[in-house]
PDB file of C-alpha atoms in Angstrom:
ATOM      1  CA  MET A   1     179.984 -17.924  45.743  1.00 67.00           C
ATOM      2  CA  GLU A   2     178.572 -20.246  48.409  1.00 74.00           C
ATOM      3  CA  TYR A   3     178.683 -19.931  52.175  1.00 72.00           C
ATOM      4  CA  GLU A   4     177.371 -22.718  54.400  1.00 78.00           C
ATOM      5  CA  GLY A   5     175.348 -24.105  51.493  1.00 77.00           C
ATOM      6  CA  ARG A   6     173.766 -20.775  50.555  1.00 76.00           C
ATOM      7  CA  LYS A   7     174.419 -18.986  47.299  1.00 75.00           C
ATOM      8  CA  MET A   8     175.736 -15.441  47.804  1.00 71.00           C
ATOM      9  CA  VAL A   9     176.229 -12.585  45.385  1.00 72.00           C
ATOM     10  CA  VAL A  10     178.907 -10.031  46.172  1.00 69.00           C
ATOM     11  CA  SER A  11     178.428  -6.626  44.587  1.00 71.00           C
ATOM     12  CA  VAL A  12     181.269  -4.291  43.740  1.00 72.00           C
ATOM     13  CA  PRO A  13     180.715  -0.751  45.088  1.00 73.00           C
ATOM     14  CA  LEU A  14     180.285   1.962  42.501  1.00 71.00           C
ATOM     15  CA  PRO A  15     182.182   5.240  42.578  1.00 74.00           C
ATOM     16  CA  PRO A  16     180.286   8.155  44.165  1.00 75.00           C
ATOM     17  CA  GLY A  17     177.712   9.637  41.814  1.00 68.00           C
ATOM     18  CA  LYS A  18     177.467   6.524  39.601  1.00 69.00           C
ATOM     19  CA  LYS A  19     174.238   4.569  39.354  1.00 63.00           C
ATOM     20  CA  ALA A  20     174.039   0.895  38.569  1.00 63.00           C
ATOM     21  CA  ALA A  21     172.718   0.014  35.144  1.00 61.00           C
ATOM     22  CA  GLY A  22     170.156  -2.563  36.054  1.00 54.00           C
ATOM     23  CA  LYS A  23     166.746  -3.954  35.473  1.00 49.00           C
ATOM     24  CA  ARG A  24     164.972  -1.051  37.141  1.00 50.00           C
ATOM     25  CA  GLY A  25     166.605   1.845  35.279  1.00 50.00           C
ATOM     26  CA  PRO A  26     164.748   2.224  31.966  1.00 51.00           C
ATOM     27  CA  ARG A  27     161.543   0.671  33.255  1.00 58.00           C
ATOM     28  CA  ASN A  28     161.216   3.286  36.013  1.00 70.00           C
ATOM     29  CA  ALA A  29     162.129   6.218  33.775  1.00 77.00           C
ATOM     30  CA  ASP A  30     158.456   6.795  32.961  1.00 91.00           C
ATOM     31  CA  ARG A  31     157.328   6.644  36.605  1.00 95.00           C
ATOM     32  CA  THR A  32     157.221   9.219  39.375  1.00 96.00           C
ATOM     33  CA  LYS A  33     157.240   8.478  43.082  1.00 96.00           C
ATOM     34  CA  MET A  34     155.372  11.102  45.089  1.00 97.00           C
ATOM     35  CA  TYR A  35     155.658  11.992  48.761  1.00 97.00           C
ATOM     36  CA  ILE A  36     152.366  12.658  50.532  1.00 98.00           C
ATOM     37  CA  GLY A  37     152.789  14.478  53.834  1.00 97.00           C
ATOM     38  CA  ASN A  38     150.611  15.662  56.715  1.00 97.00           C
ATOM     39  CA  LEU A  39     148.339  12.628  56.479  1.00 97.00           C
ATOM     40  CA  SER A  40     145.914  11.914  59.284  1.00 96.00           C
ATOM     41  CA  PHE A  41     146.977   9.028  61.486  1.00 93.00           C
ATOM     42  CA  TYR A  42     143.596   7.515  60.608  1.00 93.00           C
ATOM     43  CA  THR A  43     144.173   7.536  56.828  1.00 95.00           C
ATOM     44  CA  VAL A  44     144.615   4.018  55.442  1.00 94.00           C
ATOM     45  CA  PRO A  45     146.528   3.035  52.273  1.00 95.00           C
ATOM     46  CA  GLU A  46     143.282   2.111  50.470  1.00 96.00           C
ATOM     47  CA  THR A  47     141.951   5.668  50.911  1.00 96.00           C
ATOM     48  CA  LEU A  48     145.181   7.141  49.589  1.00 96.00           C
ATOM     49  CA  GLN A  49     145.218   4.785  46.608  1.00 96.00           C
ATOM     50  CA  GLU A  50     141.577   5.557  45.742  1.00 97.00           C
ATOM     51  CA  LEU A  51     142.309   9.289  45.783  1.00 97.00           C
ATOM     52  CA  PHE A  52     145.262   8.969  43.396  1.00 98.00           C
ATOM     53  CA  GLU A  53     143.487   6.504  41.094  1.00 97.00           C
ATOM     54  CA  GLU A  54     141.306   9.421  39.994  1.00 97.00           C
ATOM     55  CA  PHE A  55     144.357  10.591  38.000  1.00 97.00           C
ATOM     56  CA  GLY A  56     145.605   7.254  36.617  1.00 96.00           C
ATOM     57  CA  THR A  57     146.883   3.830  37.532  1.00 96.00           C
ATOM     58  CA  VAL A  58     148.602   3.590  40.908  1.00 96.00           C
ATOM     59  CA  ILE A  59     151.670   1.370  40.563  1.00 96.00           C
ATOM     60  CA  ASP A  60     152.540   1.409  44.267  1.00 95.00           C
ATOM     61  CA  CYS A  61     151.080   2.907  47.440  1.00 96.00           C
ATOM     62  CA  TYR A  62     153.074   2.691  50.666  1.00 95.00           C
ATOM     63  CA  MET A  63     152.458   4.195  54.099  1.00 96.00           C
ATOM     64  CA  PRO A  64     155.263   3.430  56.574  1.00 94.00           C
ATOM     65  CA  GLU A  65     154.342   2.367  60.090  1.00 91.00           C
ATOM     66  CA  ASP A  66     156.111   3.105  63.337  1.00 90.00           C
ATOM     67  CA  PRO A  67     158.128  -0.063  64.060  1.00 90.00           C
ATOM     68  CA  GLU A  68     157.408   0.085  67.800  1.00 92.00           C
ATOM     69  CA  THR A  69     153.680   0.855  67.768  1.00 90.00           C
ATOM     70  CA  GLY A  70     152.593  -0.259  64.301  1.00 88.00           C
ATOM     71  CA  SER A  71     150.640   2.985  63.893  1.00 89.00           C
ATOM     72  CA  ALA A  72     150.788   5.305  60.890  1.00 90.00           C
ATOM     73  CA  ARG A  73     153.603   7.849  60.708  1.00 94.00           C
ATOM     74  CA  GLY A  74     151.621  10.586  58.930  1.00 95.00           C
ATOM     75  CA  PHE A  75     153.106  10.300  55.449  1.00 96.00           C
ATOM     76  CA  GLY A  76     153.143   7.976  52.465  1.00 97.00           C
ATOM     77  CA  PHE A  77     154.403   7.372  48.956  1.00 97.00           C
ATOM     78  CA  VAL A  78     152.492   6.776  45.725  1.00 97.00           C
ATOM     79  CA  THR A  79     154.071   5.769  42.412  1.00 97.00           C
ATOM     80  CA  MET A  80     152.347   6.513  39.095  1.00 97.00           C
ATOM     81  CA  ASP A  81     153.330   7.198  35.486  1.00 97.00           C
ATOM     82  CA  LYS A  82     154.859  10.660  35.012  1.00 96.00           C
ATOM     83  CA  GLU A  83     151.904  12.382  33.376  1.00 96.00           C
ATOM     84  CA  ALA A  84     149.351  11.095  35.884  1.00 97.00           C
ATOM     85  CA  ALA A  85     151.663  11.937  38.788  1.00 97.00           C
ATOM     86  CA  GLN A  86     152.114  15.510  37.559  1.00 97.00           C
ATOM     87  CA  ARG A  87     148.343  15.986  37.291  1.00 97.00           C
ATOM     88  CA  ALA A  88     147.879  14.492  40.768  1.00 97.00           C
ATOM     89  CA  ILE A  89     150.520  16.794  42.278  1.00 97.00           C
ATOM     90  CA  GLU A  90     148.891  19.854  40.710  1.00 97.00           C
ATOM     91  CA  GLU A  91     145.363  18.872  41.778  1.00 97.00           C
ATOM     92  CA  ILE A  92     145.831  17.235  45.193  1.00 97.00           C
ATOM     93  CA  ASP A  93     148.600  19.303  46.824  1.00 97.00           C
ATOM     94  CA  GLY A  94     146.934  21.500  49.436  1.00 97.00           C
ATOM     95  CA  CYS A  95     143.642  19.583  49.449  1.00 96.00           C
ATOM     96  CA  GLU A  96     141.901  18.164  52.509  1.00 97.00           C
ATOM     97  CA  LEU A  97     141.935  14.424  53.186  1.00 97.00           C
ATOM     98  CA  ASP A  98     140.509  12.937  56.380  1.00 96.00           C
ATOM     99  CA  GLY A  99     140.475  16.358  58.048  1.00 96.00           C
ATOM    100  CA  ARG A 100     144.074  17.322  57.173  1.00 96.00           C
ATOM    101  CA  ILE A 101     145.527  19.575  54.452  1.00 97.00           C
ATOM    102  CA  ILE A 102     147.967  17.270  52.682  1.00 97.00           C
ATOM    103  CA  ARG A 103     151.208  18.063  50.867  1.00 97.00           C
ATOM    104  CA  VAL A 104     151.997  16.242  47.629  1.00 97.00           C
ATOM    105  CA  ASN A 105     155.264  16.555  45.752  1.00 96.00           C
ATOM    106  CA  GLU A 106     157.797  14.440  43.933  1.00 96.00           C
ATOM    107  CA  ALA A 107     159.701  12.250  46.386  1.00 94.00           C
ATOM    108  CA  GLN A 108     163.399  13.020  46.811  1.00 91.00           C
ATOM    109  CA  PRO A 109     166.079  10.407  47.500  1.00 86.00           C
ATOM    110  CA  LYS A 110     166.970  10.225  51.198  1.00 80.00           C
ATOM    111  CA  GLY A 111     170.459  11.660  50.705  1.00 75.00           C
ATOM    112  CA  SER A 112     169.217  14.738  48.836  1.00 69.00           C
ATOM    113  CA  ARG A 113     166.921  16.038  51.579  1.00 62.00           C
ATOM    114  CA  PRO A 114     168.057  19.167  53.418  1.00 63.00           C
ATOM    115  CA  ALA A 115     169.567  18.397  56.789  1.00 62.00           C
ATOM    116  CA  ARG A 116     167.264  18.769  59.762  1.00 60.00           C
ATOM    117  CA  ARG A 117     168.094  21.627  62.079  1.00 55.00           C
ATOM    118  CA  GLU A 118     169.611  20.500  65.317  1.00 54.00           C
ATOM    119  CA  GLN A 119     168.553  21.954  68.638  1.00 50.00           C
ATOM    120  CA  ASP A 120     171.959  23.644  68.837  1.00 48.00           C
ATOM    121  CA  ASP A 121     171.034  25.794  65.809  1.00 48.00           C
ATOM    122  CA  TYR A 122     168.686  27.763  68.072  1.00 48.00           C
ATOM    123  CA  ASP A 123     169.316  29.681  71.273  1.00 48.00           C
ATOM    124  CA  ASN A 124     170.661  27.513  74.080  1.00 49.00           C
ATOM    125  CA  ASP A 125     167.191  26.696  75.407  1.00 50.00           C
ATOM    126  CA  GLY A 126     166.156  25.187  72.060  1.00 48.00           C
ATOM    127  CA  ASP A 127     163.298  27.545  71.279  1.00 51.00           C
ATOM    128  CA  ASP A 128     163.017  29.677  68.206  1.00 50.00           C
ATOM    129  CA  PHE A 129     162.299  32.975  69.940  1.00 49.00           C
ATOM    130  CA  SER A 130     164.408  35.650  71.506  1.00 47.00           C
ATOM    131  CA  ASP A 131     164.697  35.490  75.295  1.00 48.00           C
ATOM    132  CA  GLU A 132     163.843  39.200  75.598  1.00 49.00           C
ATOM    133  CA  TYR A 133     160.143  38.350  75.137  1.00 47.00           C
ATOM    134  CA  SER A 134     160.116  35.457  77.600  1.00 47.00           C
ATOM    135  CA  ASN A 135     158.671  35.804  81.086  1.00 48.00           C
TER     136      ASN A 135
END
């Protein structure tokens, strides 16, 4: 299909729970994407990649930046083959990097994360403690 001289591709939505059979499916089956949390705001992607390369080839290393400030957001993602990723998770989770104890685990798709607790889930003032101990 063309629109104003540009070629467009229109995709048909899949039913809920179905995944598209595409180019990335089988090729990514032997890879694991890991979430690395509690990173120092001074950690750079090169440092993270070097750390994980001790366990195997790093396919991808990504540290999102705050869109407004351009500064680090304190977490990142590293993709490796399954075996290397499993070794890295076992060895690096709970270790210190740039002065912070980091968390490493297999990344979960955005929709499968537990919902964040809203302020309304607490007492009316938003704190987590009983008012009987407040001054």
